[in-house]
Short mmCIF file of C-alpha atoms in Angstrom, two decimals:
data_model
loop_
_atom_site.label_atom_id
_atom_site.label_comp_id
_atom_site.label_asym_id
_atom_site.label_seq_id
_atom_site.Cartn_x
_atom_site.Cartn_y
_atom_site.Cartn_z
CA UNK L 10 -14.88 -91.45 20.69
CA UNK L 11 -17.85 -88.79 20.15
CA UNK L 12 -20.15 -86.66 21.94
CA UNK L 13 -23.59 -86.31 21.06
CA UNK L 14 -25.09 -82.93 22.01
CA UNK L 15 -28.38 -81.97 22.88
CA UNK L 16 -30.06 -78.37 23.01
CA UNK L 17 -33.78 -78.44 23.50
CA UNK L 18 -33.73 -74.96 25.86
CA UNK L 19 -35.72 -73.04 22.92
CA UNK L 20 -37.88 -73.39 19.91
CA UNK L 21 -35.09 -74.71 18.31
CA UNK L 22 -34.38 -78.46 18.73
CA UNK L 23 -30.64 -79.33 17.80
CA UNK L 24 -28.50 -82.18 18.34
CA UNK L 25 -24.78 -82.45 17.29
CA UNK L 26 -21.82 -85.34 17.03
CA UNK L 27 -18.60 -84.17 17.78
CA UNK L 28 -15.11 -85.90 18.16
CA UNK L 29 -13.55 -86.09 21.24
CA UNK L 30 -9.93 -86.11 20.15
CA UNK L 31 -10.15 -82.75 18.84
CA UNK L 32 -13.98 -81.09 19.27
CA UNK L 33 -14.45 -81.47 15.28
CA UNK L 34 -17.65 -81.20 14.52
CA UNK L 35 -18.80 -84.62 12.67
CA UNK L 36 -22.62 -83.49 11.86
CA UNK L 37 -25.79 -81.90 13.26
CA UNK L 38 -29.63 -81.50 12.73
CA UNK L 39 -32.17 -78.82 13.91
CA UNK L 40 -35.57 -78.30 13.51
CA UNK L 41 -37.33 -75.01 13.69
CA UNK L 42 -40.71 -76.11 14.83
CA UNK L 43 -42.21 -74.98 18.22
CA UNK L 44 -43.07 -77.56 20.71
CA UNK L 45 -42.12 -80.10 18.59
CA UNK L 46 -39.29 -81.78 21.07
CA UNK L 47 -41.27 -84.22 22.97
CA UNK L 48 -41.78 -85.75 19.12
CA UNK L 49 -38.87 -84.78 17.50
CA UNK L 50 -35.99 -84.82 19.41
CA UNK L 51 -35.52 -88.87 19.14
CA UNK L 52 -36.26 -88.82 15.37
CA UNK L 53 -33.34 -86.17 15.10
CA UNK L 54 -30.47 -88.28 17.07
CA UNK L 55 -31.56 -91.48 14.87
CA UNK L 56 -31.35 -89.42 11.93
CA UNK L 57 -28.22 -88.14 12.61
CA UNK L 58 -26.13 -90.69 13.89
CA UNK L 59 -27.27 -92.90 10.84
CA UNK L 60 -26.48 -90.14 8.24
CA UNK L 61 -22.91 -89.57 9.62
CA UNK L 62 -22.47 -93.51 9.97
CA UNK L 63 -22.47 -94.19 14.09
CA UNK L 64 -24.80 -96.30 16.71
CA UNK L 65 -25.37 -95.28 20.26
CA UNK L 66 -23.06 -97.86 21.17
CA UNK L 67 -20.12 -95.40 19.68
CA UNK L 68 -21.18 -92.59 22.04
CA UNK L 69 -18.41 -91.45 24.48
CA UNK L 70 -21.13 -88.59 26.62
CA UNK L 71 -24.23 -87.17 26.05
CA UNK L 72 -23.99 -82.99 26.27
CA UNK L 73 -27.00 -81.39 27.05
CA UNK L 74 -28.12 -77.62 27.37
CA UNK L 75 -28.58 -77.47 30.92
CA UNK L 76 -30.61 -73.88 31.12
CA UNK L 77 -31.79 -71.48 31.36
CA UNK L 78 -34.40 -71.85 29.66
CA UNK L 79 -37.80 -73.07 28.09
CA UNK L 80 -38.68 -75.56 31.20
CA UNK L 81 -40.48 -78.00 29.41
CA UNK L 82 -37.84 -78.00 26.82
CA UNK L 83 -35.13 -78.55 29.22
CA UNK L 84 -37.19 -80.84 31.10
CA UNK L 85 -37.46 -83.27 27.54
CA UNK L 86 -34.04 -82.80 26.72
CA UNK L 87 -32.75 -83.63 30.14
CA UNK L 88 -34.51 -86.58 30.56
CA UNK L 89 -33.56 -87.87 27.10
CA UNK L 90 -29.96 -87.44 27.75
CA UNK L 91 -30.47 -88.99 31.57
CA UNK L 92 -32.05 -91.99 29.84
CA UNK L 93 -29.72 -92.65 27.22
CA UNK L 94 -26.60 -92.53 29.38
CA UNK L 95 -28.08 -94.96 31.89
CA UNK L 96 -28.82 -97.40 29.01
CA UNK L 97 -25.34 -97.07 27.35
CA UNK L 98 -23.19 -96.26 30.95
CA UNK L 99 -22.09 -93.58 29.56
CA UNK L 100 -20.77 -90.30 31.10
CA UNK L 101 -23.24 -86.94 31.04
CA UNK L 102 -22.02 -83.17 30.70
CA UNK L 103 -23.96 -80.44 31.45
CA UNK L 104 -23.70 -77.46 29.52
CA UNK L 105 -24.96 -73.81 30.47
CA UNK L 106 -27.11 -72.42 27.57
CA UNK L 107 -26.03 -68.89 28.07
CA UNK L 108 -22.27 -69.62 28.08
CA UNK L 109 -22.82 -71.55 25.21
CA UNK L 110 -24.96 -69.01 23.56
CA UNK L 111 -21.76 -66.45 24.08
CA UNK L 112 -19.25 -68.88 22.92
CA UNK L 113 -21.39 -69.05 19.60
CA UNK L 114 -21.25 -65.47 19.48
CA UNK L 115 -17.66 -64.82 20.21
CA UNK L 116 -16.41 -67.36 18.00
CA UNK L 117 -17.26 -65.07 15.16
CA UNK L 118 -14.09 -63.03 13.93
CA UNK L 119 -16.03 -59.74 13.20
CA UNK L 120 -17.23 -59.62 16.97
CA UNK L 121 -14.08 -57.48 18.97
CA UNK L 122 -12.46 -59.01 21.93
CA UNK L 123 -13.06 -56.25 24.10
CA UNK L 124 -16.75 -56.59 24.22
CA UNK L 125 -18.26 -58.78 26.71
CA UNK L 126 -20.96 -61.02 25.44
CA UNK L 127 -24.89 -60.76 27.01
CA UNK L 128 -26.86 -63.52 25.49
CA UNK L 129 -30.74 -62.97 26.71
CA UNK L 130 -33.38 -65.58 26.63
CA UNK L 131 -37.16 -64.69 26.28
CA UNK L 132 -38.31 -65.42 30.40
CA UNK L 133 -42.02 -64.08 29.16
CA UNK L 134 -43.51 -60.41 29.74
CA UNK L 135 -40.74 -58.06 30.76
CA UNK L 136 -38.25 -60.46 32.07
CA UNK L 137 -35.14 -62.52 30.43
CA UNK L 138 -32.51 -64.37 31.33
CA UNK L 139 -29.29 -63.23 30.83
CA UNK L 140 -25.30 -63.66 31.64
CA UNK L 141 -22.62 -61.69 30.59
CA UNK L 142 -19.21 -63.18 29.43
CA UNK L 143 -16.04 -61.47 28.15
CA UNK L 144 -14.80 -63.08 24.64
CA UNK L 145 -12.53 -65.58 26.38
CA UNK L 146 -15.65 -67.02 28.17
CA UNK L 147 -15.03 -65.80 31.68
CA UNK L 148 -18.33 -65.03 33.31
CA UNK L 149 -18.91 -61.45 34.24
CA UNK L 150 -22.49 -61.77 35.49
CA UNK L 151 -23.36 -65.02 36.57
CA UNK L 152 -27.15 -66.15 34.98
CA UNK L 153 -29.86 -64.16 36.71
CA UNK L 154 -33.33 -63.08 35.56
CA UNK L 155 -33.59 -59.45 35.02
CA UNK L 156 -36.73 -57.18 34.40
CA UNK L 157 -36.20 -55.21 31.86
CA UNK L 158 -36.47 -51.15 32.16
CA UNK L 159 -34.08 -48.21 30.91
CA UNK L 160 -31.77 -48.40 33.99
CA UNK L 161 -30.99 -52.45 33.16
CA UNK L 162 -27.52 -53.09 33.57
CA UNK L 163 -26.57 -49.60 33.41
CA UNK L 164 -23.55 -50.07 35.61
CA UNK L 165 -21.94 -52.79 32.94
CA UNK L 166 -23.19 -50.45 30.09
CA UNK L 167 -21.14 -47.82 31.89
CA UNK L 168 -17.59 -49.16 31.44
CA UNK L 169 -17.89 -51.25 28.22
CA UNK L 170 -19.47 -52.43 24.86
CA UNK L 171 -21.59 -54.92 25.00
CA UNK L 172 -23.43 -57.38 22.83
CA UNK L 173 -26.66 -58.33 23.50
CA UNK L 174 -28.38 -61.21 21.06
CA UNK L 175 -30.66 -64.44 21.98
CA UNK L 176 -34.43 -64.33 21.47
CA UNK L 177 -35.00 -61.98 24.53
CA UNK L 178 -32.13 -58.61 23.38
CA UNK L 179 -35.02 -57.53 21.19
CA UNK L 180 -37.29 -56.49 23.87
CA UNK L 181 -34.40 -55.22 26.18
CA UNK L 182 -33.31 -53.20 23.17
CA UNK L 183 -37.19 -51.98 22.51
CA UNK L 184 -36.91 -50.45 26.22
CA UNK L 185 -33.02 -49.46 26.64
CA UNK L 186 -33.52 -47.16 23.48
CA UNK L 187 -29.93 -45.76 21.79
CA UNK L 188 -26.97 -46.77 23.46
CA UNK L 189 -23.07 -45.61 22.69
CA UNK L 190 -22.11 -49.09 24.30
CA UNK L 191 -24.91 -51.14 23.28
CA UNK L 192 -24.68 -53.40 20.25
CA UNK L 193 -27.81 -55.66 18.93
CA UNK L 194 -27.07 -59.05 17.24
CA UNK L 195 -30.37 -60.65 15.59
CA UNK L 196 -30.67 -63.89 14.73
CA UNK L 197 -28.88 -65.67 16.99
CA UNK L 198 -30.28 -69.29 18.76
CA UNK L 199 -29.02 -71.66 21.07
CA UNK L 200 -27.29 -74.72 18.95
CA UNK L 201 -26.24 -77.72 19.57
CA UNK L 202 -22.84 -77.10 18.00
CA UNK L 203 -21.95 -74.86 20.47
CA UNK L 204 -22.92 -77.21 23.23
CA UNK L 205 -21.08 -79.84 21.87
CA UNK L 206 -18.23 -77.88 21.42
CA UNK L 207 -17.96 -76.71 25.44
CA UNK L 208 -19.16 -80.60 26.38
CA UNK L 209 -15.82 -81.44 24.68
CA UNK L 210 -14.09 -79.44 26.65
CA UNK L 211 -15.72 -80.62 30.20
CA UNK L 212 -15.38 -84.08 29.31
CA UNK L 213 -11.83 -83.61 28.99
CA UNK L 214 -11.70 -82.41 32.77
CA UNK L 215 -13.86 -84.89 33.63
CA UNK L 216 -17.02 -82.49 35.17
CA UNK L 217 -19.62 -85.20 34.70
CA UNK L 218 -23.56 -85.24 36.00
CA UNK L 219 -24.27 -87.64 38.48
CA UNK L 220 -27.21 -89.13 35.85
CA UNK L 221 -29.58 -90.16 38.80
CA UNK L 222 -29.92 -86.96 40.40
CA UNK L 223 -29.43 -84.55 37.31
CA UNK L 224 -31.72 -82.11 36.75
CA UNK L 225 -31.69 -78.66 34.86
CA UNK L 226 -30.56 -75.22 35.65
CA UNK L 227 -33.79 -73.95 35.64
CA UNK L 228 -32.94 -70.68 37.50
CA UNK L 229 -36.65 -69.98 38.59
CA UNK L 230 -39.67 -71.89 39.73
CA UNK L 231 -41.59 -72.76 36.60
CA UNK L 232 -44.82 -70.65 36.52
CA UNK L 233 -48.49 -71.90 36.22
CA UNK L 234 -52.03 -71.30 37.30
CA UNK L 235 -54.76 -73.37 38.85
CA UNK L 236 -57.93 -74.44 36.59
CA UNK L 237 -60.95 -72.64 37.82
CA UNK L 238 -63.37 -74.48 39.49
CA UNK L 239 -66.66 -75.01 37.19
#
C-alpha cells in the first residue's frame, strides 16, 4: 500500500510515494520552475511512479497540500488529486501546507524543542500567511494572514523563540529588525515529502476528503482586477 503526495502550493512542484505500513519514503520528484504545474505536475507522477516501479492501480490515497497558498497552484493540484481518486476509488487526505512546512522544519535535529515553529508563505505586498506550531506539531496559532509591521506577533515573540522560514520570513524579518527571540531559517519550501509523511499519518485515522466536494484551504478570497474597458 502507498501514498502518493502532492504539493503544488508554491513555485515548487513536488510529488512523493510513501509506504503506508511505516511512512518510508519510497521516492520523490520536484521541479523548480514557476508556473510550470498546470504542465508539469502529470509528467512528474508518471515519472515517478515508473522510476520507483508502481502503476496508479498500486495507490492506497492521494495526499495533497491543501493551503495556504499559491491559489492557482492549489487549485491544479487539487483538482489533479480529486480526479485521480475518482478514477482509481481511492481515498483523499488533505494536508495543511503550513503544518507540513513546520513538520519539515522540526524534523531537523539541530532545531531545539522549545522553539515553536512559524512557517510564512509569500501572500503578496506586505502580507503572509503564517501558523505557528510547537516542535511536537501542536498548533499554537491557527493559519491566518498577517500584515507585516514591527509590532507582528509581538505577544508570541514575548514568551518564546521562534523560527520563522518559508518564502514569506524574509520580508517579515526585513521589517521586525533584531530580535533576542527571533530566529531566520532560509531556504526552506513546501515538499512533498513532508506531505506525504503527515498524509500517512491521517490515513491511518481515517480523516479522508469527501472527493466531490473537496476544495482547498485557501484562507482568503483570491484577488483580481477587472480589464479596462477600451
Amino acid at each position: 500500500m502507498i501514498i502518493l503526495a502532492l504539493e503544488t502550493s508554491s513555485p515548487v512542484c513536488s510529488v512523493a510515494l510513501h509506504r503506508v505500513a511505516d511512512g518510508a519514503l519510497i521516492g520523490q520528484s520536484e521541479l523548480r520552475l514557476d508556473k510550470s504545474h498546470s504542465t508539469h505536475l502529470t509528467v512528474l507522477i508518471e515519472q515517478l511512479l515508473e522510476n520507483t516501479g508502481h502503476r496508479l492501480a498500486d495507490l492506497s490515497a492521494v495526499a495533497v497540500s491543501d493551503g495556504p497558498g499559491s491559489y492557482t497552484g492549489l487549485r491544479i493540484g487539487g483538482a489533479a488529486a480529486k480526479g485521480l481518486c475518482f478514477a482509481l476509488d481511492i481515498p483523499l487526505v488533505a494536508v495543511s501546507t503550513l503544518r507540513a512546512l513546520a513538520a519539515q522544519v522540526a524534523a531537523g535535529t539541530a532545531h531545539p524543542k522549545n522553539y515553536w515553529y512559524c512557517p510564512m508563505l509569500d501572500a503578496r505586498r506586505t502580507e503572509v500567511y503564517a501558523a505557528i506550531y510547537t516542535h511536537e506539531g501542536q498548533e499554537v496559532l491557527a493559519p491566518t494572514p498577517l500584515l507585516l509591521d514591527a509590532d507582528t506577533l509581538a505577544e508570541q515573540l514575548a514568551h518564546r523563540s521562534v523560527l520563522f522560514f518559508g518564502h514569506g520570513a524574509a520580508k517579515f524579518r526585513a521589517v521586525l529588525g533584531e530580535h533576542s527571540n527571533a530566529g531566520f531559517l532560509a531556504g526552506i519550501e513546501p515538499s512533498a515529502i513532508s506531505v506525504g509523511q503527515l498524509g500517512v499519518a491521517a490515513f491511518h485515522r481515517q480523516e479522508f476528503q469527501d472527493v466531490a466536494y473537496y476544495e482547498p484551504f485557501y484562507l482568503k478570497e483570491v484577488y483580481t482586477t477587472t480589464p479596462k474597458a477600451k
